[in-house]
XYZ file of C-alpha atoms in Angstrom:
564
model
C -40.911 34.959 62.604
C -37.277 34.906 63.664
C -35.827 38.259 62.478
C -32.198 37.717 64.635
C -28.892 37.467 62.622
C -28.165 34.482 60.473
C -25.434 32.495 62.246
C -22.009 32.001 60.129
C -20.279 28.715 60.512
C -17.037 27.599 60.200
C -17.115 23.929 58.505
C -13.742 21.482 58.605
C -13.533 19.763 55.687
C -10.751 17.400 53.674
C -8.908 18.226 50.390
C -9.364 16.601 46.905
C -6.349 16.396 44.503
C -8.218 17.215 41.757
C -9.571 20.134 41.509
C -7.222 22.256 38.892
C -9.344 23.922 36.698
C -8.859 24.068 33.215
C -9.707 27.317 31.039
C -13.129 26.283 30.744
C -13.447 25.893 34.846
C -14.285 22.359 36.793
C -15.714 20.088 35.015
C -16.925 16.695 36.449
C -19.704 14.107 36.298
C -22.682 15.824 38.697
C -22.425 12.303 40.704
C -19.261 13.533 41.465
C -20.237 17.085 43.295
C -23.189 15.086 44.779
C -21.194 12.270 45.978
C -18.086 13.231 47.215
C -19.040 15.178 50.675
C -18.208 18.991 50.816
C -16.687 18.357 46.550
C -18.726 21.494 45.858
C -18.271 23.743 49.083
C -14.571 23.347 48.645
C -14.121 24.504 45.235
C -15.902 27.630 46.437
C -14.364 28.087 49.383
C -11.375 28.093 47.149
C -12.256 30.823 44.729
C -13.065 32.976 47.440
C -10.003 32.809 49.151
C -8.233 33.342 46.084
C -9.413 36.892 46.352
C -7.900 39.018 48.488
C -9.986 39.701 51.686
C -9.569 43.716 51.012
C -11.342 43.272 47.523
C -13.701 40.880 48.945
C -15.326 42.434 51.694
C -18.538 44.005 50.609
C -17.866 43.753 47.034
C -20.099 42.486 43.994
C -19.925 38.787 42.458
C -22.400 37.950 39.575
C -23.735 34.482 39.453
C -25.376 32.447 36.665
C -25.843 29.300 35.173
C -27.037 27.671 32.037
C -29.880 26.198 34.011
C -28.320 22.665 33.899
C -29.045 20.418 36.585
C -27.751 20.530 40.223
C -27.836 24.370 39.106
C -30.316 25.458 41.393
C -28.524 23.640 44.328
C -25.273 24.712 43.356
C -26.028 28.457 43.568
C -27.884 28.479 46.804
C -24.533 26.919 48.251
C -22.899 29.523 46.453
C -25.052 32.428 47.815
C -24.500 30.916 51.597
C -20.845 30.775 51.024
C -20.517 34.111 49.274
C -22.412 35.741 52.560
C -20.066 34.434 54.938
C -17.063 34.988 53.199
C -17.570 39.133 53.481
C -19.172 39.321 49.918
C -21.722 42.346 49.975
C -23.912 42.064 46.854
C -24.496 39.017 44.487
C -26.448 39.610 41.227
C -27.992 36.476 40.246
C -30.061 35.438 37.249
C -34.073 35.104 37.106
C -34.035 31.033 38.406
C -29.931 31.198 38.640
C -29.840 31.162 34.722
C -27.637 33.742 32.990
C -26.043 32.885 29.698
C -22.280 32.878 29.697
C -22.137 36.217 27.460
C -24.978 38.109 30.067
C -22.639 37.129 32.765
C -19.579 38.720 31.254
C -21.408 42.017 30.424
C -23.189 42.190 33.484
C -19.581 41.949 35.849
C -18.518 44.975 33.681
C -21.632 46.707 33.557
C -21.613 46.781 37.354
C -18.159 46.868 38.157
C -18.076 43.765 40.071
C -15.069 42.118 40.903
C -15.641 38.767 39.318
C -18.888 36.302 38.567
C -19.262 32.317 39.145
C -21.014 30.303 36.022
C -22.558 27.217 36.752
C -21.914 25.687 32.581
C -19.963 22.528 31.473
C -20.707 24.342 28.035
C -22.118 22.085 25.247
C -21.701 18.817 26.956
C -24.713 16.610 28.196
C -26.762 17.474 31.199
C -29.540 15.900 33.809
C -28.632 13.695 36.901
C -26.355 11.751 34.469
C -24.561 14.258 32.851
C -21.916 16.908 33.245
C -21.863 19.649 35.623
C -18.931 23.097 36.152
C -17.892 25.742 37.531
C -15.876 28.520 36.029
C -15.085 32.118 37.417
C -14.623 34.829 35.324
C -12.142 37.693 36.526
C -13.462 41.687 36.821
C -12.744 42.300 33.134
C -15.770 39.730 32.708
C -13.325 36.857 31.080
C -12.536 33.536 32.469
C -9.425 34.177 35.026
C -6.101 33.529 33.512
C -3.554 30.465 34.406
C -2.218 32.815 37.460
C -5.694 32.720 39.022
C -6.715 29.127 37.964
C -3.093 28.136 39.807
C -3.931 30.144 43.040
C -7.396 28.542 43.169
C -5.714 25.032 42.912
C -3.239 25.103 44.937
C -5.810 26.526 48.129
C -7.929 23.620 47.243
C -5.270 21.142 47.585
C -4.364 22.727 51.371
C -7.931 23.690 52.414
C -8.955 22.795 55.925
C -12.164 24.713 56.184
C -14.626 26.263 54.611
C -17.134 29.285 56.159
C -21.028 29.074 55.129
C -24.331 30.523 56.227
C -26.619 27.810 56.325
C -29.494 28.925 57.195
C -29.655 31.696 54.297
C -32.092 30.855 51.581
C -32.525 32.695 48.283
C -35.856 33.160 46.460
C -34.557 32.855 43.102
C -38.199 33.183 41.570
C -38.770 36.101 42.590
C -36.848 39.611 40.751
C -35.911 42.008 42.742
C -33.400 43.074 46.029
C -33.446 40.525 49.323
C -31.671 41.428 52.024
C -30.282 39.340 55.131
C -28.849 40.081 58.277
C -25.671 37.864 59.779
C -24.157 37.740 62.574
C -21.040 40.100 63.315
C -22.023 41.773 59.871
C -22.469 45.683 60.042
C -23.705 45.936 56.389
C -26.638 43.760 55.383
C -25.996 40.835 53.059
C -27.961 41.571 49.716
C -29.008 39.455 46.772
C -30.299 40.873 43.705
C -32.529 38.467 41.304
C -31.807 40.355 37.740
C -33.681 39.485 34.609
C -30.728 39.421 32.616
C -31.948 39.687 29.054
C -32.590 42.921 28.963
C -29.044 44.455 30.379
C -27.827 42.282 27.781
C -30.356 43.212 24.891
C -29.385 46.981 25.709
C -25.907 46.509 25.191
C -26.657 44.711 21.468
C -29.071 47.664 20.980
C -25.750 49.845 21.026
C -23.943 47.504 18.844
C -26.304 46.372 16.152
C -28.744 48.358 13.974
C -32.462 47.192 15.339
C -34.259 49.029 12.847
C -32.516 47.598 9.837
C -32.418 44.283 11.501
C -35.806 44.410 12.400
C -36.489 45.626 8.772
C -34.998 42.487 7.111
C -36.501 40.196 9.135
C -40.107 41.876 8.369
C -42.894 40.432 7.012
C -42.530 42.689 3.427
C -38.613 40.995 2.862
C -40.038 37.339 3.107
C -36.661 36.693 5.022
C -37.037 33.665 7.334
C -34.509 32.800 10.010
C -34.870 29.524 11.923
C -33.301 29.673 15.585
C -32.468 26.562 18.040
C -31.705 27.108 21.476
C -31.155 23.627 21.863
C -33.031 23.961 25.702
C -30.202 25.943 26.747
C -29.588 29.373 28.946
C -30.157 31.565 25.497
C -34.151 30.739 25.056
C -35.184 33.922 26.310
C -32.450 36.190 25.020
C -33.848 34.809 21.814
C -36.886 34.834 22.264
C -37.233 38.612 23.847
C -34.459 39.854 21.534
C -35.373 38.163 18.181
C -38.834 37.644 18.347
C -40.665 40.442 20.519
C -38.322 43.028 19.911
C -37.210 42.320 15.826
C -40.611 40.520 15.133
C -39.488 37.853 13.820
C -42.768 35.049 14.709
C -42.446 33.199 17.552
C -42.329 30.012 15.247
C -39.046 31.139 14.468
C -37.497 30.222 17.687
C -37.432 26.370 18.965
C -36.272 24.572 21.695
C -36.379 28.026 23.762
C -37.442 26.367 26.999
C -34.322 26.035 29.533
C -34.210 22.360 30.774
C -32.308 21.049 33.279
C -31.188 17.934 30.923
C -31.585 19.678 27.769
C -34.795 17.828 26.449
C -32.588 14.705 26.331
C -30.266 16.207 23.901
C -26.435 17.601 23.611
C -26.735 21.060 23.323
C -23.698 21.056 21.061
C -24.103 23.773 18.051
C -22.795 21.252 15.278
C -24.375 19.724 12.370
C -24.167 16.378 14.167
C -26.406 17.543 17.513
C -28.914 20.196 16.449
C -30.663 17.898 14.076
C -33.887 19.935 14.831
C -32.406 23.024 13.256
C -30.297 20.936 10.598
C -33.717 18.931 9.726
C -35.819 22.187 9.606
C -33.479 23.726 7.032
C -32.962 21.295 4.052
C -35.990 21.726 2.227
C -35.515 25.734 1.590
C -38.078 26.891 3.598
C -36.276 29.388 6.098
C -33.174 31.770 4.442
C -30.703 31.611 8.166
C -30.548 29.492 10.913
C -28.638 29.317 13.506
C -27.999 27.206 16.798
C -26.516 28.070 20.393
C -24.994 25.614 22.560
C -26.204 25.601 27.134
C -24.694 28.648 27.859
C -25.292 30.800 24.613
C -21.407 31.608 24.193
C -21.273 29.109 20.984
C -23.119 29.584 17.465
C -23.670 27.503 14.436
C -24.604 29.363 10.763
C -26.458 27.446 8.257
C -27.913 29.386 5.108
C -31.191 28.015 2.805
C -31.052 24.288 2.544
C -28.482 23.901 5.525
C -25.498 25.439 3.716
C -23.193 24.911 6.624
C -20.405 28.103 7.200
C -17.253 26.649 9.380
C -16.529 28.530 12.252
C -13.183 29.442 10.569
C -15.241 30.927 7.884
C -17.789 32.809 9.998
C -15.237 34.777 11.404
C -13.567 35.567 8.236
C -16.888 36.226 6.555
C -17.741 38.868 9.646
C -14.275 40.474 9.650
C -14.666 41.148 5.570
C -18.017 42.694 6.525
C -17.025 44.412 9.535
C -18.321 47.977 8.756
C -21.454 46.691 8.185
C -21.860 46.564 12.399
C -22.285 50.170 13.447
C -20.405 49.068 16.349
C -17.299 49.134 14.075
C -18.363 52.035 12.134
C -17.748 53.989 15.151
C -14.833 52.062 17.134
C -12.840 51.272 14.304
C -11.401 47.924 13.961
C -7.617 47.283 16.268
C -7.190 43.985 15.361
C -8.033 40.403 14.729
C -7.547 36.916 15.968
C -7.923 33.067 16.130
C -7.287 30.345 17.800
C -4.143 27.982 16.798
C -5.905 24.963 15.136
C -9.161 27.411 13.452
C -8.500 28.158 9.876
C -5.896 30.702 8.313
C -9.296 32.255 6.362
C -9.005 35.111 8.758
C -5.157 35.628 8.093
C -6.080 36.486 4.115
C -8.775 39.015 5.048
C -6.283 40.275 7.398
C -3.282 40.763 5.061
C -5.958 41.781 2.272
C -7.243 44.866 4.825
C -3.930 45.430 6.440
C -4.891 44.811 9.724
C -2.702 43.303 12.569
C -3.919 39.148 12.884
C -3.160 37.038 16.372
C -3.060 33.793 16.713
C -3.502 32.365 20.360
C -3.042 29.102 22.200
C -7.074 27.724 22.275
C -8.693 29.445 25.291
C -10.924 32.698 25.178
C -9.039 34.262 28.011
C -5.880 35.176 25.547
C -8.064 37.215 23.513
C -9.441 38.888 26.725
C -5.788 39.958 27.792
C -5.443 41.391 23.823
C -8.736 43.043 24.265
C -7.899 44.756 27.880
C -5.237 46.248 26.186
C -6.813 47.820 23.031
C -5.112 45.516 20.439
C -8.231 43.216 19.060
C -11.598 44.051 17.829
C -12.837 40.704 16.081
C -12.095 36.858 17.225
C -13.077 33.375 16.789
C -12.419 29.896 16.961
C -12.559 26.678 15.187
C -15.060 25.280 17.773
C -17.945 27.496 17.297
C -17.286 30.389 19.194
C -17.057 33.757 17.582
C -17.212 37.744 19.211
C -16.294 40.876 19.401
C -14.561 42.993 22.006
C -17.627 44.452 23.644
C -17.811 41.766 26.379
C -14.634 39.487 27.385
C -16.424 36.022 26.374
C -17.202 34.667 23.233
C -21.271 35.695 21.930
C -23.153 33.294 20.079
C -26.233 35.574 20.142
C -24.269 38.417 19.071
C -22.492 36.370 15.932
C -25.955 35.855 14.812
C -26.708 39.506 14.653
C -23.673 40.358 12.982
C -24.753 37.810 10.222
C -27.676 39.570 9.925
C -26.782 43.076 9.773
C -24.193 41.870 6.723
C -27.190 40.048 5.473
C -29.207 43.199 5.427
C -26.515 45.139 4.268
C -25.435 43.100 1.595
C -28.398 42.010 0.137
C -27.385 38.176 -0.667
C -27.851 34.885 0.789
C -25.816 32.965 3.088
C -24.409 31.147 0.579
C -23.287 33.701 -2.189
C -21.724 35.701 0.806
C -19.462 32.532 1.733
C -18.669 31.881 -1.987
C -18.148 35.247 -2.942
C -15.975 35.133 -0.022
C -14.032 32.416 -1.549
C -13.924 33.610 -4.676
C -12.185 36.494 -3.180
C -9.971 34.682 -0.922
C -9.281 31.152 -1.981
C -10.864 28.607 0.324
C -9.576 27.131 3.272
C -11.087 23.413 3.919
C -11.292 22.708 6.935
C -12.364 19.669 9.220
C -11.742 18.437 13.083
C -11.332 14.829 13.724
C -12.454 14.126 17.379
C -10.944 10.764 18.648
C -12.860 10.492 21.707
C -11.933 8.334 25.352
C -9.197 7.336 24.041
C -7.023 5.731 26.652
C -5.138 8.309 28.619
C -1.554 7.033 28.920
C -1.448 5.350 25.122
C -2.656 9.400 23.870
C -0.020 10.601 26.092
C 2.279 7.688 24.357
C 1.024 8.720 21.109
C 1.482 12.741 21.473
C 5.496 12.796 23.245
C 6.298 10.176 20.355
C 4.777 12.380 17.534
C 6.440 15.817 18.994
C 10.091 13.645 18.971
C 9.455 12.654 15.178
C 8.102 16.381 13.843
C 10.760 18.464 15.670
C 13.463 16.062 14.414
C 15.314 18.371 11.803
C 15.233 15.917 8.909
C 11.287 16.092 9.145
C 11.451 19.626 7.804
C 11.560 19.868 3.783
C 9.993 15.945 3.904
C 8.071 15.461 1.100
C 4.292 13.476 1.461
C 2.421 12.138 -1.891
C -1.099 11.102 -1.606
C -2.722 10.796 -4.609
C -1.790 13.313 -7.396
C -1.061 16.148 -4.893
C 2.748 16.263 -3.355
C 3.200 17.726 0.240
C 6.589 19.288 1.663
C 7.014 20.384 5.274
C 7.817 23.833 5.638
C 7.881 24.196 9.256
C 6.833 21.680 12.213
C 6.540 22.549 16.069
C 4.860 22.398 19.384
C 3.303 25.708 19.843
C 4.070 28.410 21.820
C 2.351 31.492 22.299
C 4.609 35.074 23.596
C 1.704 37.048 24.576
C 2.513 39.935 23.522
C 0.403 42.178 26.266
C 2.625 40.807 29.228
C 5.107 38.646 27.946
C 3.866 35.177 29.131
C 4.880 32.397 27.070
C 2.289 29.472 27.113
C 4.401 26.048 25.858
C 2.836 22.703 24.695
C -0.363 24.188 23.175
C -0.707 21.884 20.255
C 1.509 20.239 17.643
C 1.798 21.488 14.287
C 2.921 20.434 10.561
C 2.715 23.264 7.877
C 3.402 22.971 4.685
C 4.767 25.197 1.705
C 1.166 25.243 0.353
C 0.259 26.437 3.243
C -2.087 23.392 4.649
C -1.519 22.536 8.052
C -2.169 19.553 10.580
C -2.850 20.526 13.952
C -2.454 17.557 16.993
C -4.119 18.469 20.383
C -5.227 16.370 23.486
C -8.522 18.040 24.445
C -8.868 18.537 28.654
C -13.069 18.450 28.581
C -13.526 14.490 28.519
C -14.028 12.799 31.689
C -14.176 9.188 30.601
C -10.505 9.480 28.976
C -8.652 11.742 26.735
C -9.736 13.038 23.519
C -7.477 12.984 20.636
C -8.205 15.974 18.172
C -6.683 16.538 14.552
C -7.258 19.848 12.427
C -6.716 19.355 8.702
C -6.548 22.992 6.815
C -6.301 22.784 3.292
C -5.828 26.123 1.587
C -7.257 26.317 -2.319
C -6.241 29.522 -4.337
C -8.775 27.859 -7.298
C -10.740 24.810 -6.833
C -13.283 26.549 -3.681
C -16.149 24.767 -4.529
C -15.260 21.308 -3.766
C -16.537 18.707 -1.032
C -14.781 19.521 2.045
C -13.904 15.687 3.098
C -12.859 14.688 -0.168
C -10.489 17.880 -0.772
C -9.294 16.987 2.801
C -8.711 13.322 2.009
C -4.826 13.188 1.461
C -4.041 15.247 4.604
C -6.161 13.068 6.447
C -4.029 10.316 4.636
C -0.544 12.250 5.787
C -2.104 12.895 9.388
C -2.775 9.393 10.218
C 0.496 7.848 8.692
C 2.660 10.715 10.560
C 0.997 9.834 13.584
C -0.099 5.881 13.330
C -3.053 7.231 15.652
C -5.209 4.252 14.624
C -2.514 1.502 15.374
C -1.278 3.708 18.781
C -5.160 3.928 20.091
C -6.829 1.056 19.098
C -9.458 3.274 17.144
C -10.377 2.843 13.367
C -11.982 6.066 12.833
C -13.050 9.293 14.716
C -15.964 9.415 17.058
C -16.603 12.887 15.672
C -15.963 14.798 12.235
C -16.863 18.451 12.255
């Protein structure tokens, strides 16, 4: 056996133009990284370089994937790279898979100064499918616009890229490896990490097992139903819900990572977890829930699929807060949500007096407010939901915080939301996803609309659909002052609120690779009528929405691809 030094190369290669990547990392077709020769190297040469060698040299990196494929492949390149670039230690997942929220609490449990996820998130996987990379900063959050511009503009200059090729990583095997390279004085090591249960000991200090584990005991006759959809979570959910809260093992589906997802989108929506969806109609379990690849999304559904929004979920949790001993102890600084989710939030807010955000649609602004003591509770319209004890959002932890108001409370999902409502008003809500929609005519479509909204005579216009009467209060592009550091973040969506309160939100979504995707937000806010079907309470701003912004005659479409 050859014990000398591994030999570190020096590789030329060529730049690509288009490798910006957006808040949720680079995303692209896996064709593309398999295809295009050194695609893959060169994006992480580029992240490395964007650190500075000082911090680099012998430091930690944490690395872990949703177990998608090209996965495997991606982080043994990542681990050859990472060696020759000066990094000391990486901390990688049992089999490279490390869901999105074990990432983030690992780089913080361990101090490390960043940590690479192989996820493109809910979309499709397989040799077909969608592949990404993202890296997440030392606070454990994705890396803010400053880093994501450093790390394109080295990959549009990059000449060369160093690499150990002859290192190879065990990754089915826990425990410490260690290599020796060339013109190294420290030894190169790898850790292999089963991540669940860092990860299940930080909930442990969050949550209350023994209540939890209480409700969901065979005496309460409480059934939860849980759907991994074949994603990273499976064995958080399985270890944390089933062996270690006892709920039966028939509880959890789907738990099996695979590299295409079983065939399916592992998309926490009504429309893609049909498994869960189907499972819950006839009454049978009391909570389900659904996680998308990486395990940083959630869907709630209560006995016979009552489906809770996003934009309520959060609102529902930040009413409840104290139930989470967590909060009992911390205290609550503030909360916040995305532009386009629902004001619901805002009213429990105002109701409990404490200070509300609302943030251009990325995670990594609530990361900055969290870094700096100012936000306890956030969420957004697309599933995501969390609290400040990691810098990502938690779909795991969302379901536990259902469940500890569940136990607390003593009421279904259902009575919580319309108790909720009852207390609130309701704010209907729906997302109309307009999918590859040709880029330029979206482009066309989105300039034309900001020119007619920020007109001035568009203000105090008055909209009648119907028997209901809308008047524009107030109609911009939004801009978010962060109010942490001062950066102001233009162009982050168009809005049109009215004196009622409803709102339409415009937005070109960056995630689609086959052309752009066209989103609109309706948010209907209802003081009395909360028990109403959502798409027919939403039907005259859908009415307003489309006339303001002729989207069907502009893109060709008829309807939405999507309604969520």
């Amino acid at each position: 056996m050859d014990n000398s030094p591994l030999q570190v190369l020096t590789v030329p290669t060529a730049p690509y133009p288009d490798q910006r990547p957006s808040t949720n990392g680079l995303r692209r077709k896996v064709y593309v990284f398999q295809s295009r020769r050194n695609y893959l190297h060169n994006f992480i040469q580029s992240v490395f370089s964007s650190i500075d060698l000082r911090d680099r040299q012998g430091s930690t990196i944490v690395v872990g994937g949703d177990g998608r494929f090209f996965n495997r492949t991606a982080t043994q390149v990542i681990v050859q790279m990472a060696a020759a670039n000066g990094v000391g230690r990486l901390i990688i997942g049992h089999h490279g898979i490390m869901s999105t929220p074990a990432v983030s609490c690992m780089i913080r449990k361990c101090k490390a100064i960043g940590g690479i996820v192989l996820t493109a998130s809910h979309n499709p996987g397989g040799p077909d499918g969608d592949f990404g990379i993202k890296f997440n900063t030392a606070n454990g959050g994705p890396a803010n616009e400053a880093v994501t511009n450093k790390i394109f503009q080295i990959s549009r200059t990059i000449e060369e890229f160093a690499i150990c090729p002859g290192l190879q990583v065990d990754l089915t095997t826990m425990g410490k490896q260690t290599f020796d390279l060339e013109n190294k004085f420290k030894p190169f090591t790898v850790e292999i990490i089963d991540s669940v249960e860092s990860y299940a000991n930080m909930l442990r200090n969050i949550f209350d097992f023994a209540a939890l584990k209480e409700l969901l005991s065979d005496k309460n006759h409480f059934k939860i139903r849980l759907d991994a959809l074949h994603g990273a979570v499976g064995p958080y959910v399985r270890r944390i819900l089933c062996v270690e809260l006892g709920c039966p093992a028939s509880s959890a589906i789907n738990c099996v990572p695979k590299e295409d997802f079983g065939g399916q989108h592992p998309d926490p929506n009504p429309i893609y977890a049909t498994d869960l969806v189907d499972s819950m109609r006839d009454g049978q379990y009391d909570f389900g829930a659904a996680f998308d690849a990486d395990g940083d999304q959630n869907m709630i559904l209560g006995k016979h699929g009552f489906f809770v929004t996003p934009s309520d979920s959060v609102a529902v949790i930040a009413d409840n807060i104290f139930c989470i001993p967590y909060f009992q102890h911390a205290g609550v600084r503030g909360f916040a949500r995305t532009m386009p989710t629902s004001a619901a939030l805002d009213r429990v807010a105002k109701a409990t007096k404490i200070e509300l955000y609302e943030t251009p649609t990325a995670w990594k602004f609530f990361g900055n407010l969290m870094d700096a003591g100012m936000l306890s509770l956030c969420g957004e319209e697309s599933f995501g939901t969390g609290g400040d004890h990691i810098r990502e959002k938690d779909g795991l932890w969302a379901v536990l915080a259902w469940l500890s108001i569940l136990a607390t409370r003593k009421k279904s999902v259902e009575d919580l939301v319309k108790d909720h409502w009852l207390k609130y008003g309701r704010n209907y809500f729906t997302r109309y996803d307009y999918e590859n929609v040709d880029i330029d005519a979206a482009c066309e479509m989105m300039e034309d609309l900001e020119i007619t909204i920020t007109d001035k005579t568009f203000v105090r216009q008055r909209f009648a659909v119907e028997d209901k009467i809308y008047q524009v209060e107030k109609a911009d592009s939004f801009e978010y002052a962060d109010p942490v550091d001062g950066t102001i973040s233009r162009n982050q969506g168009l809005r049109i609120i009215f004196s009622d309160g409803s709102r339409i939100i415009y937005r070109l979504s960056g995630t689609s690779f086959d052309g752009a995707t066209v989103q609109i937000y309706l948010d209907s806010y209802e003081k009395e009528h909360v028990f109403g079907d959502a798409q027919v309470m939403l039907a005259p701003l859908a009415t307003i929405a489309l006339k303001i912004s002729q989207l069907h005659h502009r893109t060709g479409r008829t309807g939405p691809s999507v309604i969520i």
